[in-house]
């Protein structure tokens, strides 16, 4: 009886020690979430209800007036709606980038270059690990209307920065180039996970390469494409460097995050910027929710 009690006591002590260790590991991310996410979100909501200016240290309660000003005030609504339009338009670069990465992955899977595909993978992936600021600065010179390489190739003086539509197209081209390596690697990973028996059965049936791609490869990598679409849209909605570094604040490239920076940091309208950031957060959640709801119609599931 005594030995049994001692054994039970040791087991209880071990369980208590394991629970303490588990709580410690759980406490770290929970504490980080409470401080850096939940507390920040509550603070942003409180600031959005105020005319808050950190430089003057003023806190004037306005209620929902900041939200109303974003959509109805002549001073702010024009810039805010322009930022929304620019951000949404430049999201076109997300599916374009996925399509280019998918094409590159399919090309690297071709038998003709399969032996040297590792080299091409490294070369195509290099832009994905390059500094975003560096890429924006390089492309800013490439698209320079006076001495840029793009205009030199075209043999024309295209006003990339002064035209609101052209600068968005330039940003889409830049983002497609810089992101194609990452999408290519993910698409390759998805393709390599497809069982070879599917292609062997298709070969027996005499299916062409195009038919195998559209009937086997493409449907089976839709989960990977869905992941890239979700993360790409979220990243695109939070775009800032394109407007600040590449476009140098040109109106045609100003995004929602640039609007938040401009009014929250540059002009001291922290309350207005907080309201805009909450609207952006709600928009991101809505878009993500819609994407998950419609994913059942095109994403393959086992």
mmCIF file of C-alpha atoms in Angstrom:
data_model
loop_
_atom_site.group_PDB
_atom_site.id
_atom_site.type_symbol
_atom_site.label_atom_id
_atom_site.label_comp_id
_atom_site.label_asym_id
_atom_site.label_seq_id
_atom_site.Cartn_x
_atom_site.Cartn_y
_atom_site.Cartn_z
ATOM 1 C CA UNK A 1 0.000 0.000 0.000
ATOM 2 C CA UNK A 2 2.807 2.405 0.858
ATOM 3 C CA UNK A 3 4.624 1.713 -2.430
ATOM 4 C CA UNK A 4 1.402 2.339 -4.332
ATOM 5 C CA UNK A 5 0.903 5.665 -2.589
ATOM 6 C CA UNK A 6 4.479 6.710 -3.324
ATOM 7 C CA UNK A 7 4.063 5.732 -6.971
ATOM 8 C CA UNK A 8 0.809 7.713 -7.179
ATOM 9 C CA UNK A 9 2.445 10.696 -5.501
ATOM 10 C CA UNK A 10 5.330 10.684 -7.989
ATOM 11 C CA UNK A 11 2.870 10.451 -10.866
ATOM 12 C CA UNK A 12 0.862 13.375 -9.494
ATOM 13 C CA UNK A 13 4.010 15.470 -9.059
ATOM 14 C CA UNK A 14 5.019 14.673 -12.642
ATOM 15 C CA UNK A 15 1.601 15.744 -13.916
ATOM 16 C CA UNK A 16 1.797 18.973 -11.943
ATOM 17 C CA UNK A 17 5.247 19.684 -13.373
ATOM 18 C CA UNK A 18 4.018 18.998 -16.898
ATOM 19 C CA UNK A 19 1.019 21.285 -16.398
ATOM 20 C CA UNK A 20 3.254 24.081 -15.109
ATOM 21 C CA UNK A 21 5.543 23.702 -18.126
ATOM 22 C CA UNK A 22 2.574 23.618 -20.503
ATOM 23 C CA UNK A 23 1.100 26.753 -18.918
ATOM 24 C CA UNK A 24 4.453 28.501 -19.268
ATOM 25 C CA UNK A 25 4.620 27.703 -22.982
ATOM 26 C CA UNK A 26 1.000 28.787 -23.448
ATOM 27 C CA UNK A 27 1.525 31.977 -21.437
ATOM 28 C CA UNK A 28 4.200 33.310 -23.781
ATOM 29 C CA UNK A 29 2.079 33.542 -26.980
ATOM 30 C CA UNK A 30 -1.036 34.515 -24.999
ATOM 31 C CA UNK A 31 0.853 37.375 -23.334
ATOM 32 C CA UNK A 32 2.193 38.500 -26.690
ATOM 33 C CA UNK A 33 -1.310 38.393 -28.171
ATOM 34 C CA UNK A 34 -2.770 40.357 -25.236
ATOM 35 C CA UNK A 35 -0.113 43.076 -25.386
ATOM 36 C CA UNK A 36 0.620 43.439 -29.087
ATOM 37 C CA UNK A 37 -2.732 42.495 -30.643
ATOM 38 C CA UNK A 38 -5.721 42.729 -28.316
ATOM 39 C CA UNK A 39 -4.551 45.767 -26.343
ATOM 40 C CA UNK A 40 -3.467 47.495 -29.561
ATOM 41 C CA UNK A 41 -6.825 46.785 -31.196
ATOM 42 C CA UNK A 42 -8.701 48.216 -28.227
ATOM 43 C CA UNK A 43 -6.425 51.274 -28.199
ATOM 44 C CA UNK A 44 -6.978 51.852 -31.924
ATOM 45 C CA UNK A 45 -10.748 51.614 -31.431
ATOM 46 C CA UNK A 46 -10.585 54.159 -28.580
ATOM 47 C CA UNK A 47 -8.403 56.517 -30.630
ATOM 48 C CA UNK A 48 -10.772 56.230 -33.602
ATOM 49 C CA UNK A 49 -13.460 57.796 -31.430
ATOM 50 C CA UNK A 50 -11.338 60.841 -30.674
ATOM 51 C CA UNK A 51 -9.635 63.796 -32.251
ATOM 52 C CA UNK A 52 -6.361 62.429 -30.999
ATOM 53 C CA UNK A 53 -3.106 64.261 -31.679
ATOM 54 C CA UNK A 54 0.026 62.904 -30.045
ATOM 55 C CA UNK A 55 1.978 66.110 -30.706
ATOM 56 C CA UNK A 56 -0.534 68.371 -28.946
ATOM 57 C CA UNK A 57 -1.490 65.652 -26.430
ATOM 58 C CA UNK A 58 -5.181 66.382 -27.015
ATOM 59 C CA UNK A 59 -8.004 63.876 -26.558
ATOM 60 C CA UNK A 60 -11.332 65.226 -27.795
ATOM 61 C CA UNK A 61 -14.152 62.687 -27.950
ATOM 62 C CA UNK A 62 -15.909 62.692 -31.341
ATOM 63 C CA UNK A 63 -17.846 59.438 -31.365
ATOM 64 C CA UNK A 64 -18.087 58.014 -34.882
ATOM 65 C CA UNK A 65 -17.283 61.352 -36.554
ATOM 66 C CA UNK A 66 -13.929 60.133 -37.865
ATOM 67 C CA UNK A 67 -15.664 57.274 -39.695
ATOM 68 C CA UNK A 68 -18.226 59.709 -41.107
ATOM 69 C CA UNK A 69 -15.461 62.072 -42.269
ATOM 70 C CA UNK A 70 -13.723 59.269 -44.169
ATOM 71 C CA UNK A 71 -16.799 58.757 -46.335
ATOM 72 C CA UNK A 72 -18.416 62.192 -46.479
ATOM 73 C CA UNK A 73 -15.899 64.933 -45.684
ATOM 74 C CA UNK A 74 -14.615 66.797 -48.745
ATOM 75 C CA UNK A 75 -11.212 67.076 -47.096
ATOM 76 C CA UNK A 76 -10.639 63.365 -46.440
ATOM 77 C CA UNK A 77 -13.152 61.311 -48.431
ATOM 78 C CA UNK A 78 -11.603 62.051 -51.844
ATOM 79 C CA UNK A 79 -8.160 60.854 -50.738
ATOM 80 C CA UNK A 80 -9.638 57.857 -48.887
ATOM 81 C CA UNK A 81 -11.762 56.665 -51.810
ATOM 82 C CA UNK A 82 -8.809 57.163 -54.146
ATOM 83 C CA UNK A 83 -6.661 55.026 -51.839
ATOM 84 C CA UNK A 84 -9.332 52.311 -51.793
ATOM 85 C CA UNK A 85 -9.607 52.349 -55.590
ATOM 86 C CA UNK A 86 -5.847 52.205 -56.062
ATOM 87 C CA UNK A 87 -5.462 49.347 -53.576
ATOM 88 C CA UNK A 88 -8.256 47.264 -55.104
ATOM 89 C CA UNK A 89 -7.017 47.823 -58.659
ATOM 90 C CA UNK A 90 -3.481 46.774 -57.773
ATOM 91 C CA UNK A 91 -4.856 43.531 -56.328
ATOM 92 C CA UNK A 92 -5.094 42.425 -59.968
ATOM 93 C CA UNK A 93 -1.406 41.696 -59.609
ATOM 94 C CA UNK A 94 -2.181 38.806 -57.231
ATOM 95 C CA UNK A 95 -3.870 36.452 -59.764
ATOM 96 C CA UNK A 96 -1.427 37.591 -62.450
ATOM 97 C CA UNK A 97 1.498 36.704 -60.190
ATOM 98 C CA UNK A 98 -0.036 33.311 -59.375
ATOM 99 C CA UNK A 99 -0.531 32.600 -63.089
ATOM 100 C CA UNK A 100 3.091 33.535 -63.883
ATOM 101 C CA UNK A 101 4.439 31.429 -61.009
ATOM 102 C CA UNK A 102 2.292 28.493 -62.114
ATOM 103 C CA UNK A 103 3.562 28.824 -65.684
ATOM 104 C CA UNK A 104 7.169 28.881 -64.476
ATOM 105 C CA UNK A 105 6.590 25.822 -62.286
ATOM 106 C CA UNK A 106 5.049 23.935 -65.193
ATOM 107 C CA UNK A 107 7.968 24.966 -67.386
ATOM 108 C CA UNK A 108 10.510 23.721 -64.847
ATOM 109 C CA UNK A 109 8.706 20.390 -64.736
ATOM 110 C CA UNK A 110 9.232 19.914 -68.463
ATOM 111 C CA UNK A 111 11.598 17.070 -69.353
ATOM 112 C CA UNK A 112 13.729 19.324 -71.562
ATOM 113 C CA UNK A 113 15.042 21.408 -68.645
ATOM 114 C CA UNK A 114 14.392 19.110 -65.680
ATOM 115 C CA UNK A 115 18.114 18.437 -65.202
ATOM 116 C CA UNK A 116 18.931 22.121 -64.726
ATOM 117 C CA UNK A 117 15.714 23.175 -63.008
ATOM 118 C CA UNK A 118 17.491 23.632 -59.654
ATOM 119 C CA UNK A 119 19.548 26.434 -61.149
ATOM 120 C CA UNK A 120 16.464 28.087 -62.603
ATOM 121 C CA UNK A 121 14.629 27.694 -59.288
ATOM 122 C CA UNK A 122 17.392 29.613 -57.516
ATOM 123 C CA UNK A 123 17.489 32.333 -60.171
ATOM 124 C CA UNK A 124 13.716 32.812 -60.206
ATOM 125 C CA UNK A 125 13.507 32.730 -56.415
ATOM 126 C CA UNK A 126 16.176 35.387 -55.806
ATOM 127 C CA UNK A 127 13.744 38.351 -56.080
ATOM 128 C CA UNK A 128 11.642 36.836 -53.275
ATOM 129 C CA UNK A 129 14.527 37.092 -50.800
ATOM 130 C CA UNK A 130 15.663 40.528 -51.965
ATOM 131 C CA UNK A 131 14.882 43.635 -49.940
ATOM 132 C CA UNK A 132 11.530 45.183 -50.872
ATOM 133 C CA UNK A 133 13.045 48.660 -50.664
ATOM 134 C CA UNK A 134 15.911 47.664 -52.964
ATOM 135 C CA UNK A 135 13.504 46.224 -55.549
ATOM 136 C CA UNK A 136 11.374 49.368 -55.457
ATOM 137 C CA UNK A 137 14.416 51.600 -55.910
ATOM 138 C CA UNK A 138 15.726 49.543 -58.845
ATOM 139 C CA UNK A 139 12.364 49.537 -60.594
ATOM 140 C CA UNK A 140 11.968 53.241 -59.937
ATOM 141 C CA UNK A 141 15.007 53.777 -62.134
ATOM 142 C CA UNK A 142 13.843 51.232 -64.694
ATOM 143 C CA UNK A 143 10.515 53.050 -65.125
ATOM 144 C CA UNK A 144 12.024 56.538 -65.050
ATOM 145 C CA UNK A 145 10.374 58.466 -67.935
ATOM 146 C CA UNK A 146 13.613 60.206 -68.933
ATOM 147 C CA UNK A 147 16.393 57.630 -68.726
ATOM 148 C CA UNK A 148 14.678 54.403 -67.670
ATOM 149 C CA UNK A 149 15.385 51.099 -69.383
ATOM 150 C CA UNK A 150 11.688 50.390 -69.997
ATOM 151 C CA UNK A 151 11.178 53.522 -72.061
ATOM 152 C CA UNK A 152 14.481 52.856 -73.820
ATOM 153 C CA UNK A 153 13.230 49.430 -74.906
ATOM 154 C CA UNK A 154 9.857 50.844 -75.950
ATOM 155 C CA UNK A 155 11.494 53.733 -77.787
ATOM 156 C CA UNK A 156 8.979 56.188 -76.337
ATOM 157 C CA UNK A 157 8.616 58.592 -73.441
ATOM 158 C CA UNK A 158 5.867 56.987 -71.362
ATOM 159 C CA UNK A 159 4.806 59.087 -68.334
ATOM 160 C CA UNK A 160 4.781 56.219 -65.859
ATOM 161 C CA UNK A 161 4.728 58.385 -62.723
ATOM 162 C CA UNK A 162 2.462 61.243 -63.744
ATOM 163 C CA UNK A 163 -0.331 59.080 -65.158
ATOM 164 C CA UNK A 164 -2.546 57.524 -62.482
ATOM 165 C CA UNK A 165 -3.274 54.348 -64.470
ATOM 166 C CA UNK A 166 0.213 53.796 -65.828
ATOM 167 C CA UNK A 167 1.842 53.940 -62.419
ATOM 168 C CA UNK A 168 -0.522 51.257 -61.142
ATOM 169 C CA UNK A 169 0.339 49.085 -64.145
ATOM 170 C CA UNK A 170 4.036 49.626 -63.424
ATOM 171 C CA UNK A 171 3.521 48.529 -59.824
ATOM 172 C CA UNK A 172 1.663 45.390 -60.958
ATOM 173 C CA UNK A 173 4.550 44.536 -63.315
ATOM 174 C CA UNK A 174 7.084 45.094 -60.537
ATOM 175 C CA UNK A 175 5.151 43.024 -57.993
ATOM 176 C CA UNK A 176 4.639 40.207 -60.509
ATOM 177 C CA UNK A 177 8.383 40.036 -61.144
ATOM 178 C CA UNK A 178 9.346 40.210 -57.472
ATOM 179 C CA UNK A 179 6.780 37.643 -56.331
ATOM 180 C CA UNK A 180 6.934 35.077 -59.126
ATOM 181 C CA UNK A 181 9.740 33.115 -57.434
ATOM 182 C CA UNK A 182 7.755 32.488 -54.278
ATOM 183 C CA UNK A 183 4.629 31.428 -56.144
ATOM 184 C CA UNK A 184 6.752 29.229 -58.409
ATOM 185 C CA UNK A 185 8.261 27.358 -55.435
ATOM 186 C CA UNK A 186 4.845 26.805 -53.860
ATOM 187 C CA UNK A 187 3.389 25.599 -57.145
ATOM 188 C CA UNK A 188 6.329 23.234 -57.601
ATOM 189 C CA UNK A 189 5.775 21.843 -54.118
ATOM 190 C CA UNK A 190 2.128 21.270 -54.943
ATOM 191 C CA UNK A 191 2.993 19.556 -58.224
ATOM 192 C CA UNK A 192 5.555 17.251 -56.613
ATOM 193 C CA UNK A 193 2.952 16.143 -54.081
ATOM 194 C CA UNK A 194 0.695 14.774 -56.843
ATOM 195 C CA UNK A 195 1.018 10.960 -57.072
ATOM 196 C CA UNK A 196 2.853 9.832 -60.210
ATOM 197 C CA UNK A 197 0.255 7.110 -60.722
ATOM 198 C CA UNK A 198 -2.237 9.728 -61.919
ATOM 199 C CA UNK A 199 0.051 10.735 -64.774
ATOM 200 C CA UNK A 200 0.880 7.116 -65.570
ATOM 201 C CA UNK A 201 -2.814 6.331 -65.931
ATOM 202 C CA UNK A 202 -3.228 9.402 -68.154
ATOM 203 C CA UNK A 203 -0.301 8.256 -70.324
ATOM 204 C CA UNK A 204 -1.935 4.870 -70.772
ATOM 205 C CA UNK A 205 -5.110 6.620 -71.924
ATOM 206 C CA UNK A 206 -3.053 8.661 -74.388
ATOM 207 C CA UNK A 207 -3.706 12.057 -72.770
ATOM 208 C CA UNK A 208 -1.715 14.987 -74.102
ATOM 209 C CA UNK A 209 0.513 17.159 -71.920
ATOM 210 C CA UNK A 210 -2.029 19.991 -72.002
ATOM 211 C CA UNK A 211 -4.867 17.673 -70.992
ATOM 212 C CA UNK A 212 -2.826 16.246 -68.103
ATOM 213 C CA UNK A 213 -2.059 19.765 -66.909
ATOM 214 C CA UNK A 214 -5.656 20.998 -66.984
ATOM 215 C CA UNK A 215 -7.301 17.779 -65.811
ATOM 216 C CA UNK A 216 -4.768 16.557 -63.219
ATOM 217 C CA UNK A 217 -2.174 19.158 -62.238
ATOM 218 C CA UNK A 218 -4.317 22.264 -62.088
ATOM 219 C CA UNK A 219 -7.209 20.802 -60.046
ATOM 220 C CA UNK A 220 -4.891 19.088 -57.570
ATOM 221 C CA UNK A 221 -2.845 22.207 -56.784
ATOM 222 C CA UNK A 222 -5.892 24.421 -56.195
ATOM 223 C CA UNK A 223 -5.340 24.195 -52.380
ATOM 224 C CA UNK A 224 -1.885 25.698 -52.911
ATOM 225 C CA UNK A 225 -3.328 28.355 -55.205
ATOM 226 C CA UNK A 226 -5.998 29.142 -52.623
ATOM 227 C CA UNK A 227 -3.306 29.682 -49.986
ATOM 228 C CA UNK A 228 -1.389 32.003 -52.323
ATOM 229 C CA UNK A 229 -4.577 33.901 -53.137
ATOM 230 C CA UNK A 230 -5.456 34.410 -49.468
ATOM 231 C CA UNK A 231 -1.991 35.570 -48.428
ATOM 232 C CA UNK A 232 -1.517 37.616 -51.616
ATOM 233 C CA UNK A 233 -4.763 39.551 -51.157
ATOM 234 C CA UNK A 234 -4.033 40.227 -47.476
ATOM 235 C CA UNK A 235 -0.522 41.420 -48.360
ATOM 236 C CA UNK A 236 -1.829 43.528 -51.244
ATOM 237 C CA UNK A 237 -4.385 45.260 -49.025
ATOM 238 C CA UNK A 238 -1.559 46.157 -46.632
ATOM 239 C CA UNK A 239 0.735 47.485 -49.353
ATOM 240 C CA UNK A 240 2.790 50.538 -48.412
ATOM 241 C CA UNK A 241 6.295 50.415 -49.910
ATOM 242 C CA UNK A 242 4.958 50.664 -53.467
ATOM 243 C CA UNK A 243 3.335 54.018 -52.770
ATOM 244 C CA UNK A 244 6.113 55.413 -50.602
ATOM 245 C CA UNK A 245 9.336 54.163 -52.208
ATOM 246 C CA UNK A 246 8.465 53.325 -55.820
ATOM 247 C CA UNK A 247 5.847 56.015 -56.515
ATOM 248 C CA UNK A 248 7.167 58.599 -54.025
ATOM 249 C CA UNK A 249 3.615 59.374 -52.896
ATOM 250 C CA UNK A 250 2.132 59.893 -56.373
ATOM 251 C CA UNK A 251 -1.693 60.137 -56.099
ATOM 252 C CA UNK A 252 -2.231 57.292 -58.572
ATOM 253 C CA UNK A 253 -0.377 54.838 -56.315
ATOM 254 C CA UNK A 254 -1.495 55.905 -52.852
ATOM 255 C CA UNK A 255 -2.868 52.896 -50.963
ATOM 256 C CA UNK A 256 -4.988 52.606 -47.825
ATOM 257 C CA UNK A 257 -1.940 52.009 -45.636
ATOM 258 C CA UNK A 258 -0.244 55.018 -47.231
ATOM 259 C CA UNK A 259 -3.353 57.060 -46.390
ATOM 260 C CA UNK A 260 -3.104 55.837 -42.773
ATOM 261 C CA UNK A 261 0.569 56.823 -42.631
ATOM 262 C CA UNK A 262 -0.034 60.175 -44.280
ATOM 263 C CA UNK A 263 -2.756 61.275 -41.864
ATOM 264 C CA UNK A 264 -1.655 59.337 -38.801
ATOM 265 C CA UNK A 265 2.050 60.132 -38.843
ATOM 266 C CA UNK A 266 2.639 62.902 -41.348
ATOM 267 C CA UNK A 267 -0.239 65.232 -40.422
ATOM 268 C CA UNK A 268 -0.945 64.162 -36.868
ATOM 269 C CA UNK A 269 -4.517 62.945 -37.383
ATOM 270 C CA UNK A 270 -4.131 59.794 -35.314
ATOM 271 C CA UNK A 271 -7.864 59.466 -34.683
ATOM 272 C CA UNK A 272 -8.704 59.588 -38.369
ATOM 273 C CA UNK A 273 -5.906 57.137 -39.192
ATOM 274 C CA UNK A 274 -7.148 54.759 -36.479
ATOM 275 C CA UNK A 275 -10.628 54.812 -38.014
ATOM 276 C CA UNK A 276 -9.160 54.069 -41.457
ATOM 277 C CA UNK A 277 -7.099 51.185 -40.055
ATOM 278 C CA UNK A 278 -10.209 49.627 -38.471
ATOM 279 C CA UNK A 279 -12.055 49.877 -41.781
ATOM 280 C CA UNK A 280 -9.094 48.210 -43.491
ATOM 281 C CA UNK A 281 -9.049 45.428 -40.892
ATOM 282 C CA UNK A 282 -12.791 44.847 -41.335
ATOM 283 C CA UNK A 283 -12.379 44.821 -45.122
ATOM 284 C CA UNK A 284 -9.559 42.250 -44.909
ATOM 285 C CA UNK A 285 -11.679 40.000 -42.686
ATOM 286 C CA UNK A 286 -14.664 40.339 -45.017
ATOM 287 C CA UNK A 287 -12.638 39.544 -48.145
ATOM 288 C CA UNK A 288 -10.995 36.560 -46.432
ATOM 289 C CA UNK A 289 -14.376 35.267 -45.240
ATOM 290 C CA UNK A 290 -15.827 35.535 -48.761
ATOM 291 C CA UNK A 291 -12.819 33.724 -50.215
ATOM 292 C CA UNK A 292 -13.274 30.843 -47.785
ATOM 293 C CA UNK A 293 -17.001 30.673 -48.488
ATOM 294 C CA UNK A 294 -16.539 30.349 -52.253
ATOM 295 C CA UNK A 295 -13.484 28.090 -52.007
ATOM 296 C CA UNK A 296 -15.736 24.999 -51.967
ATOM 297 C CA UNK A 297 -16.648 25.703 -55.582
ATOM 298 C CA UNK A 298 -13.128 25.519 -56.991
ATOM 299 C CA UNK A 299 -10.646 24.191 -54.397
ATOM 300 C CA UNK A 300 -10.019 20.442 -54.571
ATOM 301 C CA UNK A 301 -10.574 18.420 -51.409
ATOM 302 C CA UNK A 302 -9.623 14.789 -50.796
#
